Amino acid sequence: MSFGDPNNPYGQQQGQPGYGYPQGQAPQGQPGYGYPQAPPVQQYGGYNGPTEMPGGVKAARVMLFIIAGFQVIGAIFAAMAAVGVSKAKDDPALKDDVQFQQVADMSVGVIWLITLLILAWGVLALVLGVKFGSGGNGIRVTALVFGIITAVLGVYPFVLVGLVHTVLAILIAVFVGKSDGAQWFNRPRH
């Protein structure tokens, strides 16, 4: 039986333990000929994103809870103002006070409406903060819009009172809008 030219590097070699390797230097741990290697092990579904909420998203969540608390405090003050204006409208001593009359000209119903709007904005902040753990990209977009609108409202009509709201809202929009925030809200939910 003939095996061809022994000097031919492409011919079948006889008696060598590792084909193409000098004797005694065959690689260790290689699978045998004809056995394919298994693909690398991946997480369920091939997802390589965050499994824990990133720090920026956690911070944005806390800031939403802080804004919700401030909104509740603001709603309490607005409700006290509505009750105070309602009781003081009939006070004869305040009939000549021009500044009070300007406030009293605003309907008590409008003050209650403002109170409800303040409270609703706080409830929205609270719901967004609660949904950060399980929400999807819709919660992220809503939080971005919430942050932008809150920042604008904090600057324009409520300059001094809204400074804290403005800073917190800008930070919320930045933290939620970052790439790790996007990865967190776009992760698959099982």
Short mmCIF file of N, CA and C in Angstrom, two decimals:
data_model
loop_
_atom_site.label_atom_id
_atom_site.label_comp_id
_atom_site.label_asym_id
_atom_site.label_seq_id
_atom_site.Cartn_x
_atom_site.Cartn_y
_atom_site.Cartn_z
N MET A 1 0.85 -1.16 0.00
CA MET A 1 0.00 0.00 0.00
C MET A 1 0.89 1.22 0.00
N SER A 2 0.58 2.19 -0.85
CA SER A 2 1.43 3.36 -1.03
C SER A 2 0.71 4.59 -0.47
N PHE A 3 1.42 5.43 0.26
CA PHE A 3 0.85 6.64 0.84
C PHE A 3 1.29 7.89 0.10
N GLY A 4 1.91 7.79 -1.01
CA GLY A 4 2.35 8.94 -1.77
C GLY A 4 3.71 9.41 -1.31
N ASP A 5 4.07 10.59 -1.77
CA ASP A 5 5.39 11.16 -1.47
C ASP A 5 5.44 11.57 0.00
N PRO A 6 6.41 11.09 0.80
CA PRO A 6 6.49 11.47 2.20
C PRO A 6 6.90 12.92 2.42
N ASN A 7 7.45 13.58 1.41
CA ASN A 7 7.84 14.98 1.53
C ASN A 7 6.74 15.95 1.10
N ASN A 8 5.62 15.43 0.63
CA ASN A 8 4.51 16.27 0.20
C ASN A 8 3.76 16.76 1.44
N PRO A 9 3.73 18.12 1.72
CA PRO A 9 3.03 18.60 2.92
C PRO A 9 1.52 18.42 2.85
N TYR A 10 0.97 18.21 1.66
CA TYR A 10 -0.48 18.06 1.53
C TYR A 10 -0.92 16.61 1.46
N GLY A 11 0.01 15.72 1.42
CA GLY A 11 -0.32 14.30 1.35
C GLY A 11 -0.62 13.76 2.72
N GLN A 12 -1.22 12.55 2.76
CA GLN A 12 -1.56 11.93 4.03
C GLN A 12 -0.28 11.47 4.71
N GLN A 13 -0.09 11.86 5.94
CA GLN A 13 1.09 11.51 6.70
C GLN A 13 0.80 10.26 7.50
N GLN A 14 1.80 9.47 7.70
CA GLN A 14 1.59 8.21 8.39
C GLN A 14 2.30 8.23 9.73
N GLY A 15 1.62 7.81 10.76
CA GLY A 15 2.24 7.60 12.06
C GLY A 15 2.40 8.83 12.91
N GLN A 16 1.86 9.97 12.56
CA GLN A 16 1.98 11.17 13.40
C GLN A 16 0.70 11.34 14.20
N PRO A 17 0.84 11.62 15.50
CA PRO A 17 -0.36 11.71 16.34
C PRO A 17 -1.22 12.92 16.02
N GLY A 18 -0.68 14.07 15.73
CA GLY A 18 -1.46 15.26 15.41
C GLY A 18 -1.15 15.68 14.00
N TYR A 19 -2.07 15.54 13.11
CA TYR A 19 -1.83 15.83 11.70
C TYR A 19 -1.41 17.29 11.54
N GLY A 20 -0.30 17.52 10.91
CA GLY A 20 0.18 18.86 10.65
C GLY A 20 1.01 19.43 11.78
N TYR A 21 1.25 18.66 12.85
CA TYR A 21 2.05 19.13 13.97
C TYR A 21 3.23 18.20 14.16
N PRO A 22 4.36 18.74 14.56
CA PRO A 22 5.49 17.85 14.84
C PRO A 22 5.14 16.90 15.98
N GLN A 23 5.83 15.78 16.02
CA GLN A 23 5.51 14.75 17.01
C GLN A 23 5.69 15.29 18.43
N GLY A 24 4.67 15.06 19.28
CA GLY A 24 4.72 15.49 20.66
C GLY A 24 4.24 16.92 20.88
N GLN A 25 3.87 17.66 19.83
CA GLN A 25 3.43 19.04 19.98
C GLN A 25 2.00 19.25 19.49
N ALA A 26 1.23 18.21 19.44
CA ALA A 26 -0.17 18.35 19.03
C ALA A 26 -0.90 19.19 20.08
N PRO A 27 -1.81 20.08 19.64
CA PRO A 27 -2.51 20.94 20.61
C PRO A 27 -3.39 20.12 21.53
N GLN A 28 -3.44 20.53 22.76
CA GLN A 28 -4.24 19.85 23.76
C GLN A 28 -5.61 20.53 23.86
N GLY A 29 -6.62 19.75 24.16
CA GLY A 29 -7.94 20.31 24.40
C GLY A 29 -8.72 20.60 23.13
N GLN A 30 -8.18 20.33 21.98
CA GLN A 30 -8.91 20.54 20.73
C GLN A 30 -9.92 19.41 20.55
N PRO A 31 -11.08 19.68 20.01
CA PRO A 31 -12.02 18.60 19.76
C PRO A 31 -11.48 17.70 18.64
N GLY A 32 -11.95 16.49 18.65
CA GLY A 32 -11.50 15.55 17.64
C GLY A 32 -11.98 15.95 16.26
N TYR A 33 -11.35 15.36 15.26
CA TYR A 33 -11.69 15.66 13.88
C TYR A 33 -13.14 15.29 13.62
N GLY A 34 -13.88 16.22 13.02
CA GLY A 34 -15.26 15.94 12.66
C GLY A 34 -16.27 16.35 13.72
N TYR A 35 -15.81 16.80 14.88
CA TYR A 35 -16.72 17.23 15.93
C TYR A 35 -16.72 18.76 15.98
N PRO A 36 -17.82 19.39 15.64
CA PRO A 36 -17.83 20.88 15.66
C PRO A 36 -17.85 21.39 17.10
N GLN A 37 -17.30 22.59 17.27
CA GLN A 37 -17.34 23.22 18.58
C GLN A 37 -18.72 23.79 18.82
N ALA A 38 -19.13 23.80 20.07
CA ALA A 38 -20.42 24.36 20.45
C ALA A 38 -20.33 25.89 20.40
N PRO A 39 -21.44 26.57 20.07
CA PRO A 39 -21.41 28.03 20.08
C PRO A 39 -21.24 28.55 21.50
N PRO A 40 -20.76 29.79 21.65
CA PRO A 40 -20.61 30.33 23.01
C PRO A 40 -21.96 30.45 23.71
N VAL A 41 -21.94 30.25 25.01
CA VAL A 41 -23.15 30.30 25.81
C VAL A 41 -23.58 31.75 25.98
N GLN A 42 -24.85 32.05 25.71
CA GLN A 42 -25.39 33.39 25.87
C GLN A 42 -26.50 33.35 26.89
N GLN A 43 -26.85 34.55 27.37
CA GLN A 43 -27.97 34.64 28.28
C GLN A 43 -29.25 34.32 27.52
N TYR A 44 -30.33 34.12 28.28
CA TYR A 44 -31.61 33.79 27.68
C TYR A 44 -31.99 34.82 26.64
N GLY A 45 -32.28 34.38 25.45
CA GLY A 45 -32.70 35.27 24.38
C GLY A 45 -31.56 36.05 23.75
N GLY A 46 -30.34 35.80 24.13
CA GLY A 46 -29.22 36.50 23.54
C GLY A 46 -29.10 37.94 24.00
N TYR A 47 -29.77 38.32 25.08
CA TYR A 47 -29.77 39.70 25.55
C TYR A 47 -28.53 39.97 26.38
N ASN A 48 -27.81 41.01 26.05
CA ASN A 48 -26.59 41.35 26.78
C ASN A 48 -26.70 42.69 27.48
N GLY A 49 -27.91 43.18 27.71
CA GLY A 49 -28.10 44.49 28.34
C GLY A 49 -28.07 44.40 29.86
N PRO A 50 -28.41 45.51 30.52
CA PRO A 50 -28.33 45.54 31.99
C PRO A 50 -29.40 44.65 32.62
N THR A 51 -29.00 43.98 33.68
CA THR A 51 -29.96 43.17 34.43
C THR A 51 -30.38 43.89 35.71
N GLU A 52 -29.68 44.96 36.04
CA GLU A 52 -30.00 45.78 37.20
C GLU A 52 -30.15 47.22 36.72
N MET A 53 -31.07 47.95 37.35
CA MET A 53 -31.32 49.32 36.96
C MET A 53 -30.04 50.16 37.10
N PRO A 54 -29.64 50.87 36.02
CA PRO A 54 -28.43 51.69 36.11
C PRO A 54 -28.57 52.81 37.14
N GLY A 55 -27.44 53.30 37.62
CA GLY A 55 -27.44 54.31 38.67
C GLY A 55 -28.14 55.60 38.26
N GLY A 56 -27.96 56.03 37.01
CA GLY A 56 -28.62 57.25 36.55
C GLY A 56 -30.13 57.11 36.53
N VAL A 57 -30.61 55.94 36.15
CA VAL A 57 -32.05 55.69 36.12
C VAL A 57 -32.60 55.64 37.55
N LYS A 58 -31.83 55.03 38.46
CA LYS A 58 -32.25 55.03 39.87
C LYS A 58 -32.33 56.45 40.41
N ALA A 59 -31.35 57.27 40.06
CA ALA A 59 -31.35 58.67 40.51
C ALA A 59 -32.55 59.42 39.94
N ALA A 60 -32.86 59.20 38.67
CA ALA A 60 -34.02 59.85 38.06
C ALA A 60 -35.31 59.42 38.75
N ARG A 61 -35.37 58.16 39.14
CA ARG A 61 -36.54 57.66 39.84
C ARG A 61 -36.71 58.37 41.19
N VAL A 62 -35.62 58.52 41.92
CA VAL A 62 -35.68 59.22 43.21
C VAL A 62 -36.09 60.67 43.00
N MET A 63 -35.57 61.29 41.96
CA MET A 63 -35.92 62.69 41.68
C MET A 63 -37.40 62.83 41.33
N LEU A 64 -37.96 61.84 40.65
CA LEU A 64 -39.41 61.86 40.39
C LEU A 64 -40.20 61.78 41.69
N PHE A 65 -39.75 60.96 42.62
CA PHE A 65 -40.44 60.88 43.91
C PHE A 65 -40.31 62.20 44.68
N ILE A 66 -39.16 62.86 44.58
CA ILE A 66 -38.98 64.15 45.25
C ILE A 66 -39.92 65.20 44.64
N ILE A 67 -40.00 65.21 43.31
CA ILE A 67 -40.92 66.15 42.65
C ILE A 67 -42.36 65.86 43.06
N ALA A 68 -42.72 64.59 43.16
CA ALA A 68 -44.08 64.23 43.59
C ALA A 68 -44.35 64.76 45.00
N GLY A 69 -43.36 64.67 45.88
CA GLY A 69 -43.53 65.21 47.23
C GLY A 69 -43.69 66.71 47.23
N PHE A 70 -42.88 67.40 46.42
CA PHE A 70 -43.03 68.86 46.31
C PHE A 70 -44.39 69.24 45.74
N GLN A 71 -44.89 68.46 44.81
CA GLN A 71 -46.20 68.75 44.22
C GLN A 71 -47.30 68.60 45.25
N VAL A 72 -47.19 67.60 46.10
CA VAL A 72 -48.19 67.42 47.16
C VAL A 72 -48.16 68.60 48.12
N ILE A 73 -46.96 69.03 48.48
CA ILE A 73 -46.83 70.21 49.36
C ILE A 73 -47.42 71.44 48.68
N GLY A 74 -47.13 71.62 47.39
CA GLY A 74 -47.70 72.75 46.64
C GLY A 74 -49.21 72.68 46.56
N ALA A 75 -49.76 71.48 46.39
CA ALA A 75 -51.21 71.32 46.34
C ALA A 75 -51.84 71.66 47.68
N ILE A 76 -51.16 71.32 48.77
CA ILE A 76 -51.67 71.68 50.10
C ILE A 76 -51.72 73.19 50.26
N PHE A 77 -50.64 73.87 49.86
CA PHE A 77 -50.62 75.34 49.95
C PHE A 77 -51.68 75.98 49.05
N ALA A 78 -51.87 75.43 47.85
CA ALA A 78 -52.89 75.98 46.94
C ALA A 78 -54.29 75.76 47.51
N ALA A 79 -54.53 74.61 48.13
CA ALA A 79 -55.84 74.35 48.74
C ALA A 79 -56.08 75.29 49.91
N MET A 80 -55.03 75.53 50.71
CA MET A 80 -55.18 76.48 51.82
C MET A 80 -55.45 77.88 51.28
N ALA A 81 -54.83 78.24 50.16
CA ALA A 81 -55.09 79.56 49.56
C ALA A 81 -56.53 79.65 49.07
N ALA A 82 -57.03 78.58 48.47
CA ALA A 82 -58.41 78.59 47.98
C ALA A 82 -59.40 78.74 49.13
N VAL A 83 -59.16 78.00 50.20
CA VAL A 83 -60.03 78.10 51.36
C VAL A 83 -59.93 79.50 51.98
N GLY A 84 -58.72 80.03 52.08
CA GLY A 84 -58.51 81.37 52.66
C GLY A 84 -59.17 82.46 51.84
N VAL A 85 -59.04 82.38 50.52
CA VAL A 85 -59.67 83.40 49.66
C VAL A 85 -61.19 83.28 49.75
N SER A 86 -61.68 82.07 49.81
CA SER A 86 -63.12 81.87 49.90
C SER A 86 -63.69 82.48 51.18
N LYS A 87 -62.98 82.30 52.29
CA LYS A 87 -63.46 82.86 53.56
C LYS A 87 -63.25 84.37 53.63
N ALA A 88 -62.18 84.84 53.03
CA ALA A 88 -61.85 86.27 53.15
C ALA A 88 -62.61 87.14 52.16
N LYS A 89 -63.25 86.56 51.18
CA LYS A 89 -64.00 87.36 50.21
C LYS A 89 -65.10 88.17 50.88
N ASP A 90 -65.67 87.62 51.91
CA ASP A 90 -66.78 88.29 52.58
C ASP A 90 -66.34 89.16 53.73
N ASP A 91 -65.06 89.26 53.99
CA ASP A 91 -64.55 90.07 55.10
C ASP A 91 -64.64 91.56 54.72
N PRO A 92 -65.40 92.37 55.50
CA PRO A 92 -65.54 93.79 55.15
C PRO A 92 -64.24 94.58 55.30
N ALA A 93 -63.32 94.13 56.10
CA ALA A 93 -62.07 94.86 56.29
C ALA A 93 -61.17 94.77 55.05
N LEU A 94 -61.35 93.70 54.24
CA LEU A 94 -60.50 93.52 53.05
C LEU A 94 -61.14 94.08 51.78
N LYS A 95 -62.31 94.69 51.87
CA LYS A 95 -62.97 95.25 50.69
C LYS A 95 -62.16 96.39 50.08
N ASP A 96 -61.38 97.12 50.89
CA ASP A 96 -60.60 98.25 50.39
C ASP A 96 -59.16 97.87 50.01
N ASP A 97 -58.75 96.64 50.29
CA ASP A 97 -57.38 96.20 49.98
C ASP A 97 -57.28 95.83 48.49
N VAL A 98 -56.50 96.60 47.75
CA VAL A 98 -56.39 96.42 46.30
C VAL A 98 -55.71 95.09 45.96
N GLN A 99 -54.63 94.77 46.66
CA GLN A 99 -53.91 93.54 46.36
C GLN A 99 -54.79 92.31 46.62
N PHE A 100 -55.53 92.33 47.70
CA PHE A 100 -56.40 91.21 47.97
C PHE A 100 -57.53 91.13 46.94
N GLN A 101 -58.03 92.25 46.53
CA GLN A 101 -59.11 92.24 45.55
C GLN A 101 -58.66 91.66 44.21
N GLN A 102 -57.38 91.86 43.87
CA GLN A 102 -56.85 91.25 42.64
C GLN A 102 -56.86 89.72 42.76
N VAL A 103 -56.50 89.23 43.94
CA VAL A 103 -56.52 87.78 44.15
C VAL A 103 -57.97 87.30 44.24
N ALA A 104 -58.81 88.07 44.90
CA ALA A 104 -60.20 87.67 45.07
C ALA A 104 -60.97 87.69 43.77
N ASP A 105 -60.53 88.51 42.82
CA ASP A 105 -61.21 88.55 41.52
C ASP A 105 -61.04 87.20 40.79
N MET A 106 -59.94 86.53 41.08
CA MET A 106 -59.77 85.20 40.51
C MET A 106 -60.75 84.30 41.22
N SER A 107 -61.47 83.57 40.48
CA SER A 107 -62.48 82.70 41.06
C SER A 107 -61.85 81.65 41.96
N VAL A 108 -62.55 81.31 43.02
CA VAL A 108 -62.09 80.26 43.91
C VAL A 108 -62.04 78.93 43.15
N GLY A 109 -62.93 78.77 42.21
CA GLY A 109 -62.93 77.57 41.37
C GLY A 109 -61.65 77.44 40.55
N VAL A 110 -61.12 78.57 40.08
CA VAL A 110 -59.86 78.54 39.33
C VAL A 110 -58.71 78.13 40.26
N ILE A 111 -58.73 78.60 41.48
CA ILE A 111 -57.68 78.21 42.43
C ILE A 111 -57.77 76.72 42.73
N TRP A 112 -59.01 76.19 42.85
CA TRP A 112 -59.15 74.76 43.05
C TRP A 112 -58.70 73.97 41.82
N LEU A 113 -58.93 74.51 40.64
CA LEU A 113 -58.46 73.86 39.41
C LEU A 113 -56.93 73.81 39.38
N ILE A 114 -56.31 74.90 39.76
CA ILE A 114 -54.84 74.93 39.84
C ILE A 114 -54.35 73.93 40.87
N THR A 115 -55.05 73.82 41.98
CA THR A 115 -54.70 72.84 43.01
C THR A 115 -54.76 71.42 42.45
N LEU A 116 -55.81 71.12 41.70
CA LEU A 116 -55.93 69.78 41.11
C LEU A 116 -54.84 69.54 40.06
N LEU A 117 -54.49 70.55 39.27
CA LEU A 117 -53.42 70.39 38.29
C LEU A 117 -52.07 70.12 38.97
N ILE A 118 -51.82 70.83 40.06
CA ILE A 118 -50.58 70.60 40.81
C ILE A 118 -50.56 69.18 41.34
N LEU A 119 -51.68 68.74 41.90
CA LEU A 119 -51.77 67.39 42.43
C LEU A 119 -51.65 66.34 41.33
N ALA A 120 -52.27 66.58 40.18
CA ALA A 120 -52.19 65.63 39.06
C ALA A 120 -50.76 65.51 38.55
N TRP A 121 -50.03 66.62 38.50
CA TRP A 121 -48.64 66.57 38.06
C TRP A 121 -47.80 65.75 39.03
N GLY A 122 -48.10 65.86 40.30
CA GLY A 122 -47.41 65.05 41.31
C GLY A 122 -47.74 63.57 41.19
N VAL A 123 -49.00 63.27 40.91
CA VAL A 123 -49.41 61.87 40.73
C VAL A 123 -48.71 61.28 39.50
N LEU A 124 -48.60 62.08 38.43
CA LEU A 124 -47.90 61.62 37.23
C LEU A 124 -46.43 61.32 37.55
N ALA A 125 -45.80 62.18 38.31
CA ALA A 125 -44.40 61.95 38.70
C ALA A 125 -44.29 60.67 39.53
N LEU A 126 -45.23 60.46 40.43
CA LEU A 126 -45.21 59.27 41.27
C LEU A 126 -45.42 58.00 40.43
N VAL A 127 -46.36 58.02 39.52
CA VAL A 127 -46.63 56.85 38.67
C VAL A 127 -45.42 56.55 37.79
N LEU A 128 -44.80 57.59 37.23
CA LEU A 128 -43.61 57.36 36.41
C LEU A 128 -42.49 56.72 37.24
N GLY A 129 -42.29 57.23 38.44
CA GLY A 129 -41.25 56.66 39.30
C GLY A 129 -41.51 55.21 39.65
N VAL A 130 -42.76 54.87 39.89
CA VAL A 130 -43.11 53.49 40.22
C VAL A 130 -42.92 52.58 39.02
N LYS A 131 -43.22 53.06 37.82
CA LYS A 131 -43.15 52.25 36.61
C LYS A 131 -41.73 52.07 36.07
N PHE A 132 -40.75 52.75 36.64
CA PHE A 132 -39.37 52.63 36.14
C PHE A 132 -38.85 51.21 36.22
N GLY A 133 -39.30 50.44 37.18
CA GLY A 133 -38.80 49.08 37.33
C GLY A 133 -39.33 48.12 36.28
N SER A 134 -40.55 48.33 35.81
CA SER A 134 -41.15 47.38 34.89
C SER A 134 -41.56 48.00 33.56
N GLY A 135 -41.45 49.30 33.44
CA GLY A 135 -41.94 49.96 32.24
C GLY A 135 -41.04 49.81 31.04
N GLY A 136 -41.60 50.06 29.88
CA GLY A 136 -40.87 49.97 28.63
C GLY A 136 -40.47 51.33 28.12
N ASN A 137 -40.27 51.40 26.81
CA ASN A 137 -39.80 52.63 26.19
C ASN A 137 -40.83 53.75 26.30
N GLY A 138 -42.11 53.42 26.40
CA GLY A 138 -43.14 54.44 26.56
C GLY A 138 -42.98 55.22 27.87
N ILE A 139 -42.60 54.51 28.93
CA ILE A 139 -42.35 55.17 30.22
C ILE A 139 -41.14 56.09 30.08
N ARG A 140 -40.13 55.64 29.36
CA ARG A 140 -38.92 56.46 29.15
C ARG A 140 -39.26 57.74 28.41
N VAL A 141 -40.02 57.62 27.33
CA VAL A 141 -40.40 58.81 26.55
C VAL A 141 -41.28 59.74 27.39
N THR A 142 -42.21 59.18 28.14
CA THR A 142 -43.07 59.99 29.00
C THR A 142 -42.25 60.72 30.06
N ALA A 143 -41.25 60.03 30.63
CA ALA A 143 -40.38 60.67 31.62
C ALA A 143 -39.55 61.79 30.99
N LEU A 144 -39.09 61.59 29.76
CA LEU A 144 -38.36 62.65 29.06
C LEU A 144 -39.25 63.87 28.84
N VAL A 145 -40.46 63.64 28.35
CA VAL A 145 -41.39 64.75 28.11
C VAL A 145 -41.76 65.42 29.43
N PHE A 146 -42.00 64.62 30.47
CA PHE A 146 -42.30 65.16 31.80
C PHE A 146 -41.16 66.07 32.27
N GLY A 147 -39.92 65.59 32.13
CA GLY A 147 -38.77 66.37 32.56
C GLY A 147 -38.64 67.68 31.81
N ILE A 148 -38.84 67.64 30.51
CA ILE A 148 -38.71 68.85 29.69
C ILE A 148 -39.80 69.86 30.03
N ILE A 149 -41.04 69.40 30.13
CA ILE A 149 -42.15 70.32 30.45
C ILE A 149 -41.98 70.89 31.86
N THR A 150 -41.56 70.06 32.80
CA THR A 150 -41.35 70.54 34.17
C THR A 150 -40.23 71.58 34.21
N ALA A 151 -39.17 71.35 33.45
CA ALA A 151 -38.07 72.31 33.41
C ALA A 151 -38.53 73.64 32.83
N VAL A 152 -39.31 73.60 31.77
CA VAL A 152 -39.81 74.83 31.14
C VAL A 152 -40.75 75.56 32.09
N LEU A 153 -41.67 74.82 32.73
CA LEU A 153 -42.59 75.46 33.68
C LEU A 153 -41.85 76.00 34.90
N GLY A 154 -40.78 75.34 35.28
CA GLY A 154 -39.99 75.81 36.42
C GLY A 154 -39.25 77.10 36.11
N VAL A 155 -38.92 77.30 34.84
CA VAL A 155 -38.18 78.52 34.46
C VAL A 155 -39.12 79.68 34.25
N TYR A 156 -40.17 79.48 33.45
CA TYR A 156 -40.96 80.63 33.06
C TYR A 156 -41.90 81.17 34.13
N PRO A 157 -42.98 80.49 34.48
CA PRO A 157 -43.88 81.19 35.40
C PRO A 157 -43.45 81.15 36.86
N PHE A 158 -42.67 80.15 37.26
CA PHE A 158 -42.36 79.99 38.67
C PHE A 158 -40.84 80.06 38.88
N VAL A 159 -40.24 81.18 38.57
CA VAL A 159 -38.78 81.28 38.52
C VAL A 159 -38.15 80.93 39.86
N LEU A 160 -38.55 81.55 40.95
CA LEU A 160 -37.92 81.29 42.24
C LEU A 160 -38.38 79.99 42.86
N VAL A 161 -39.67 79.73 42.80
CA VAL A 161 -40.22 78.51 43.41
C VAL A 161 -39.81 77.29 42.60
N GLY A 162 -39.71 77.44 41.29
CA GLY A 162 -39.46 76.30 40.42
C GLY A 162 -38.01 75.99 40.16
N LEU A 163 -37.08 76.65 40.84
CA LEU A 163 -35.66 76.39 40.58
C LEU A 163 -35.29 74.95 40.91
N VAL A 164 -35.76 74.43 42.01
CA VAL A 164 -35.48 73.04 42.37
C VAL A 164 -36.13 72.09 41.36
N HIS A 165 -37.37 72.40 40.98
CA HIS A 165 -38.05 71.59 39.97
C HIS A 165 -37.27 71.60 38.66
N THR A 166 -36.77 72.76 38.27
CA THR A 166 -36.04 72.87 37.01
C THR A 166 -34.79 72.01 37.02
N VAL A 167 -34.01 72.09 38.08
CA VAL A 167 -32.78 71.30 38.17
C VAL A 167 -33.10 69.82 38.17
N LEU A 168 -34.06 69.41 38.99
CA LEU A 168 -34.42 67.99 39.05
C LEU A 168 -34.96 67.50 37.70
N ALA A 169 -35.78 68.31 37.05
CA ALA A 169 -36.36 67.90 35.78
C ALA A 169 -35.30 67.76 34.69
N ILE A 170 -34.33 68.66 34.66
CA ILE A 170 -33.25 68.55 33.67
C ILE A 170 -32.44 67.28 33.93
N LEU A 171 -32.16 67.00 35.19
CA LEU A 171 -31.41 65.78 35.51
C LEU A 171 -32.20 64.52 35.16
N ILE A 172 -33.50 64.54 35.36
CA ILE A 172 -34.34 63.40 34.98
C ILE A 172 -34.25 63.16 33.48
N ALA A 173 -34.40 64.23 32.69
CA ALA A 173 -34.34 64.10 31.24
C ALA A 173 -32.97 63.59 30.78
N VAL A 174 -31.91 64.05 31.41
CA VAL A 174 -30.56 63.62 31.02
C VAL A 174 -30.34 62.15 31.38
N PHE A 175 -30.68 61.77 32.61
CA PHE A 175 -30.43 60.40 33.05
C PHE A 175 -31.26 59.38 32.29
N VAL A 176 -32.50 59.73 31.99
CA VAL A 176 -33.37 58.80 31.27
C VAL A 176 -32.98 58.77 29.79
N GLY A 177 -32.47 59.87 29.28
CA GLY A 177 -32.13 59.94 27.86
C GLY A 177 -30.78 59.34 27.51
N LYS A 178 -29.94 59.05 28.50
CA LYS A 178 -28.63 58.46 28.22
C LYS A 178 -28.78 57.05 27.65
N SER A 179 -27.69 56.54 27.09
CA SER A 179 -27.74 55.22 26.43
C SER A 179 -28.03 54.10 27.43
N ASP A 180 -27.49 54.18 28.65
CA ASP A 180 -27.79 53.11 29.61
C ASP A 180 -29.26 53.15 30.04
N GLY A 181 -29.85 54.35 30.05
CA GLY A 181 -31.28 54.45 30.32
C GLY A 181 -32.10 53.84 29.20
N ALA A 182 -31.67 54.09 27.96
CA ALA A 182 -32.37 53.49 26.81
C ALA A 182 -32.26 51.98 26.84
N GLN A 183 -31.09 51.47 27.20
CA GLN A 183 -30.93 50.02 27.28
C GLN A 183 -31.83 49.43 28.37
N TRP A 184 -31.94 50.14 29.48
CA TRP A 184 -32.77 49.64 30.58
C TRP A 184 -34.24 49.57 30.17
N PHE A 185 -34.73 50.61 29.54
CA PHE A 185 -36.16 50.63 29.19
C PHE A 185 -36.48 49.78 27.98
N ASN A 186 -35.48 49.44 27.16
CA ASN A 186 -35.71 48.59 25.99
C ASN A 186 -35.37 47.13 26.23
N ARG A 187 -35.08 46.76 27.47
CA ARG A 187 -34.72 45.38 27.76
C ARG A 187 -35.94 44.48 27.61
N PRO A 188 -35.72 43.22 27.28
CA PRO A 188 -36.87 42.30 27.19
C PRO A 188 -37.39 41.97 28.59
N ARG A 189 -38.69 41.82 28.69
CA ARG A 189 -39.32 41.46 29.95
C ARG A 189 -39.89 40.06 29.82
N HIS A 190 -39.51 39.19 30.74
CA HIS A 190 -39.93 37.78 30.65
C HIS A 190 -40.99 37.49 31.68
#
